[in-house]
Short mmCIF file of C-alpha atoms in Angstrom, two decimals:
data_model
loop_
_atom_site.label_atom_id
_atom_site.label_comp_id
_atom_site.label_asym_id
_atom_site.label_seq_id
_atom_site.Cartn_x
_atom_site.Cartn_y
_atom_site.Cartn_z
CA GLY A 1 15.28 9.91 -0.61
CA ALA A 2 17.48 6.98 -1.47
CA VAL A 3 15.99 4.42 -3.84
CA VAL A 4 16.59 0.69 -3.86
CA SER A 5 15.24 -1.49 -6.63
CA GLN A 6 14.78 -5.24 -6.90
CA HIS A 7 14.38 -7.43 -9.90
CA PRO A 8 12.32 -9.40 -10.58
CA SER A 9 9.31 -8.35 -8.55
CA ARG A 10 7.75 -11.75 -8.94
CA VAL A 11 9.11 -15.10 -10.09
CA ILE A 12 7.74 -18.60 -10.37
CA CYS A 13 10.17 -21.45 -10.80
CA LYS A 14 10.14 -25.22 -10.75
CA SER A 15 11.52 -27.22 -7.89
CA GLY A 16 15.22 -27.94 -8.34
CA THR A 17 16.02 -24.88 -10.40
CA SER A 18 17.94 -21.79 -9.30
CA VAL A 19 16.69 -18.25 -9.17
CA LYS A 20 18.67 -15.03 -9.04
CA ILE A 21 17.30 -11.85 -7.42
CA GLU A 22 19.01 -8.50 -7.96
CA CYS A 23 19.13 -5.60 -5.53
CA ARG A 24 20.37 -2.24 -6.74
CA SER A 25 20.94 1.09 -5.03
CA LEU A 26 19.93 3.58 -7.70
CA ASP A 27 21.22 6.91 -6.46
CA PHE A 28 23.78 6.04 -3.83
CA GLN A 29 26.58 3.60 -3.20
CA ALA A 30 26.19 0.80 -0.70
CA THR A 31 29.16 -1.14 0.60
CA THR A 32 26.70 -3.15 2.65
CA MET A 33 23.30 -4.52 1.75
CA PHE A 34 20.98 -6.76 3.71
CA TRP A 35 18.78 -9.62 2.59
CA TYR A 36 15.59 -10.44 4.47
CA ARG A 37 12.95 -13.07 4.15
CA GLN A 38 9.36 -12.44 5.13
CA PHE A 39 6.70 -15.10 5.58
CA PRO A 40 3.03 -14.16 5.28
CA LYS A 41 1.85 -11.93 8.09
CA GLN A 42 5.21 -12.24 9.82
CA SER A 43 8.17 -10.03 10.50
CA LEU A 44 11.34 -9.73 8.49
CA MET A 45 14.01 -12.30 9.15
CA LEU A 46 17.54 -11.16 8.40
CA MET A 47 19.22 -13.78 6.25
CA ALA A 48 22.60 -12.26 5.53
CA THR A 49 24.69 -9.16 5.21
CA SER A 50 26.15 -8.60 1.77
CA ASN A 51 29.56 -6.93 1.76
CA GLU A 52 31.05 -5.37 -1.34
CA GLY A 53 34.34 -7.00 -2.21
CA SER A 54 34.18 -9.68 0.44
CA LYS A 55 32.14 -12.67 1.56
CA ALA A 56 28.65 -12.29 2.85
CA THR A 57 27.92 -12.79 6.52
CA TYR A 58 25.09 -15.23 7.13
CA GLU A 59 22.77 -15.36 10.11
CA GLN A 60 22.59 -18.49 12.18
CA GLY A 61 20.51 -21.18 10.54
CA VAL A 62 20.77 -19.77 7.01
CA GLU A 63 22.44 -22.13 4.56
CA LYS A 64 25.10 -20.21 2.70
CA ASP A 65 25.39 -22.85 -0.01
CA LYS A 66 21.70 -22.58 -0.70
CA PHE A 67 21.41 -18.81 -0.61
CA LEU A 68 24.38 -17.51 -2.55
CA ILE A 69 25.10 -13.81 -2.19
CA ASN A 70 27.39 -11.80 -4.41
CA HIS A 71 28.05 -8.09 -3.93
CA ALA A 72 29.73 -7.37 -7.25
CA SER A 73 29.76 -3.59 -7.12
CA LEU A 74 28.88 -0.66 -4.89
CA THR A 75 25.36 -0.61 -6.32
CA LEU A 76 24.49 -4.26 -6.88
CA SER A 77 23.98 -7.30 -4.70
CA THR A 78 22.48 -10.57 -5.90
CA LEU A 79 20.83 -13.40 -4.03
CA THR A 80 20.69 -16.76 -5.78
CA VAL A 81 18.39 -19.41 -4.38
CA THR A 82 19.94 -22.67 -5.54
CA SER A 83 18.02 -25.90 -6.06
CA ALA A 84 14.85 -24.21 -4.95
CA HIS A 85 12.14 -26.15 -3.15
CA PRO A 86 8.55 -25.20 -2.33
CA GLU A 87 9.55 -24.30 1.24
CA ASP A 88 11.78 -21.57 -0.21
CA SER A 89 8.68 -19.79 -1.46
CA SER A 90 8.61 -16.45 0.30
CA PHE A 91 8.91 -12.69 -0.03
CA TYR A 92 12.54 -11.64 -0.24
CA ILE A 93 13.47 -8.04 0.54
CA CYS A 94 16.81 -6.27 0.35
CA SER A 95 17.90 -3.06 2.02
CA ALA A 96 20.85 -0.72 2.11
CA PRO A 97 21.88 1.92 4.63
CA ALA A 98 22.02 5.52 3.50
CA GLY A 99 21.74 9.00 4.96
CA GLY A 100 24.77 8.59 7.17
CA GLY A 101 23.97 4.96 7.78
CA TYR A 102 21.24 5.38 10.36
CA GLU A 103 18.20 4.32 8.38
CA GLN A 104 17.94 1.62 5.80
CA TYR A 105 16.15 1.89 2.52
CA PHE A 106 14.27 -1.13 1.33
CA GLY A 107 13.64 -2.55 -2.07
CA PRO A 108 10.07 -3.34 -3.14
CA GLY A 109 10.57 -7.05 -2.57
CA THR A 110 10.55 -10.18 -4.73
CA ARG A 111 7.79 -12.75 -4.43
CA LEU A 112 9.28 -16.21 -5.10
CA THR A 113 6.99 -19.14 -5.72
CA VAL A 114 8.52 -22.57 -6.20
CA THR A 115 6.21 -25.15 -7.73
CA ALA B 1 21.03 -9.43 22.17
CA GLN B 2 18.59 -6.79 21.04
CA SER B 3 14.86 -7.31 20.67
CA VAL B 4 11.67 -5.45 19.85
CA ALA B 5 8.16 -6.18 21.04
CA GLN B 6 4.99 -4.99 19.35
CA PRO B 7 2.30 -6.32 21.69
CA GLU B 8 -0.65 -5.75 19.36
CA ASP B 9 -1.09 -7.81 16.21
CA GLN B 10 -3.82 -5.44 15.05
CA VAL B 11 -5.06 -1.98 15.93
CA ASN B 12 -8.42 -0.73 14.75
CA VAL B 13 -9.30 2.95 14.80
CA ALA B 14 -11.95 5.16 13.26
CA GLU B 15 -10.89 7.76 10.72
CA GLY B 16 -10.26 11.09 12.37
CA ASN B 17 -9.44 9.55 15.72
CA PRO B 18 -5.91 9.49 17.17
CA LEU B 19 -3.94 6.30 16.78
CA THR B 20 -1.15 4.68 18.77
CA VAL B 21 0.93 1.68 17.76
CA LYS B 22 3.01 0.36 20.64
CA CYS B 23 6.66 -0.67 20.65
CA THR B 24 9.07 -1.59 23.40
CA TYR B 25 12.69 -2.55 22.95
CA SER B 26 15.65 -4.13 24.64
CA VAL B 27 19.21 -3.28 23.69
CA SER B 28 22.61 -2.90 25.26
CA GLY B 29 23.63 0.72 25.37
CA ASN B 30 21.82 3.53 23.63
CA PRO B 31 19.28 2.56 20.97
CA TYR B 32 18.67 3.79 17.50
CA LEU B 33 14.93 3.32 16.91
CA PHE B 34 12.94 3.27 13.70
CA TRP B 35 9.42 2.93 12.39
CA TYR B 36 8.67 1.52 8.96
CA VAL B 37 5.38 0.98 7.13
CA GLN B 38 4.62 -1.79 4.64
CA TYR B 39 1.78 -1.88 2.16
CA PRO B 40 0.67 -5.24 0.67
CA ASN B 41 3.32 -6.91 -1.47
CA ARG B 42 5.65 -3.95 -1.12
CA GLY B 43 8.92 -3.25 0.61
CA LEU B 44 9.20 -1.21 3.76
CA GLN B 45 9.01 2.56 3.74
CA PHE B 46 10.90 4.59 6.31
CA LEU B 47 8.66 6.73 8.54
CA LEU B 48 10.86 8.16 11.24
CA LYS B 49 13.82 7.54 13.51
CA TYR B 50 15.18 8.41 16.92
CA ILE B 51 18.94 8.74 17.13
CA THR B 52 19.52 11.36 19.80
CA GLY B 53 18.10 14.67 20.99
CA ASP B 54 14.41 15.45 21.45
CA ASN B 55 12.37 12.54 22.64
CA LEU B 56 9.47 13.47 20.35
CA VAL B 57 10.31 12.68 16.76
CA LYS B 58 8.22 13.79 13.82
CA GLY B 59 8.20 11.86 10.59
CA SER B 60 6.43 11.34 7.30
CA TYR B 61 2.66 11.57 6.71
CA GLY B 62 1.95 13.27 10.05
CA PHE B 63 3.30 10.43 12.17
CA GLU B 64 5.34 11.00 15.29
CA ALA B 65 6.88 8.83 17.97
CA GLU B 66 8.02 9.42 21.52
CA PHE B 67 11.18 7.87 22.88
CA ASN B 68 10.80 6.98 26.55
CA LYS B 69 14.04 5.67 27.98
CA SER B 70 12.67 4.72 31.40
CA GLN B 71 9.90 2.64 29.84
CA THR B 72 12.09 1.49 26.93
CA SER B 73 9.28 2.41 24.59
CA PHE B 74 8.95 4.11 21.21
CA HIS B 75 5.23 4.27 20.47
CA LEU B 76 4.06 5.53 17.09
CA LYS B 77 1.28 8.11 17.10
CA LYS B 78 -0.83 10.21 14.79
CA PRO B 79 -3.38 12.78 15.94
CA SER B 80 -5.94 12.03 13.24
CA ALA B 81 -5.97 8.72 11.38
CA LEU B 82 -6.78 8.34 7.69
CA VAL B 83 -8.14 5.29 5.91
CA SER B 84 -5.00 5.41 3.75
CA ASP B 85 -2.89 4.85 6.88
CA SER B 86 -4.12 1.25 6.94
CA ALA B 87 -0.99 -0.87 6.56
CA LEU B 88 1.49 -3.03 8.45
CA TYR B 89 3.80 -1.12 10.79
CA PHE B 90 7.17 -2.32 12.00
CA CYS B 91 9.28 -0.99 14.83
CA ALA B 92 13.01 -1.68 14.64
CA VAL B 93 16.07 -1.14 16.79
CA ARG B 94 19.80 -1.26 16.47
CA ALA B 95 22.41 -0.68 19.12
CA THR B 96 24.84 2.20 18.94
CA GLY B 97 28.04 0.79 17.56
CA GLY B 98 26.27 -2.40 16.58
CA GLY B 99 26.74 -1.96 12.88
CA ASN B 100 23.77 -1.47 10.60
CA LYS B 101 21.97 -4.63 11.60
CA LEU B 102 18.32 -3.98 12.45
CA THR B 103 16.08 -6.10 14.63
CA PHE B 104 12.39 -5.84 13.78
CA GLY B 105 9.28 -6.33 15.83
CA THR B 106 6.58 -8.71 14.63
CA GLY B 107 4.56 -5.92 13.10
CA THR B 108 1.18 -4.37 13.88
CA GLN B 109 -1.61 -4.28 11.33
CA LEU B 110 -3.36 -0.93 11.47
CA LYS B 111 -6.88 -0.76 10.17
CA VAL B 112 -8.54 2.62 9.88
CA GLU B 113 -12.25 2.50 9.19
CA LEU B 114 -14.73 5.14 8.10
#
């Protein structure tokens, strides 16, 4: 099956700094990738749709200047959390559609802790 | 707008017994329906999907789900549960022609005990 990787798997940063999370499709190309945020024991909240070669589409209530998304190639999307604060601490997961686009394949997630 | 309801936060079942995890959905038009499983601190793993055709869909690890259009349900089932099936299960839906955007349910924690 299709494989999606994320890096790093876990990151701790200080309040006010920025953190970049990478999402890669390892054995397929993805013109679209999705970024989700998951709070403990809660469902996934779609943050934005990353589009290769164009601007990301953000969901309502998600600050695009805080969560910068860049889809630089057909296999890489990055999410940068700028000026991170403790309330940004969460589990961030990316996904990409494959297999004709019906199902999505998810990365293993990145645990962000802002101190 | 599309939505998914998973009415049970947790389901407990004894190993060897059948299990059911419930899911109902609301969507305009025909739905594409999915089940995913998540283990602690991991991403989601695809289990199975309904796109069209037979209402009974078989997926990974012995799981299956039945699409019921009149009841707008897509319950996940397994004839004989294993302790290793213990995990968080998510049902998701997207509308035909609605792009790739998925809407997830709130998740159901399955606990299989010896």
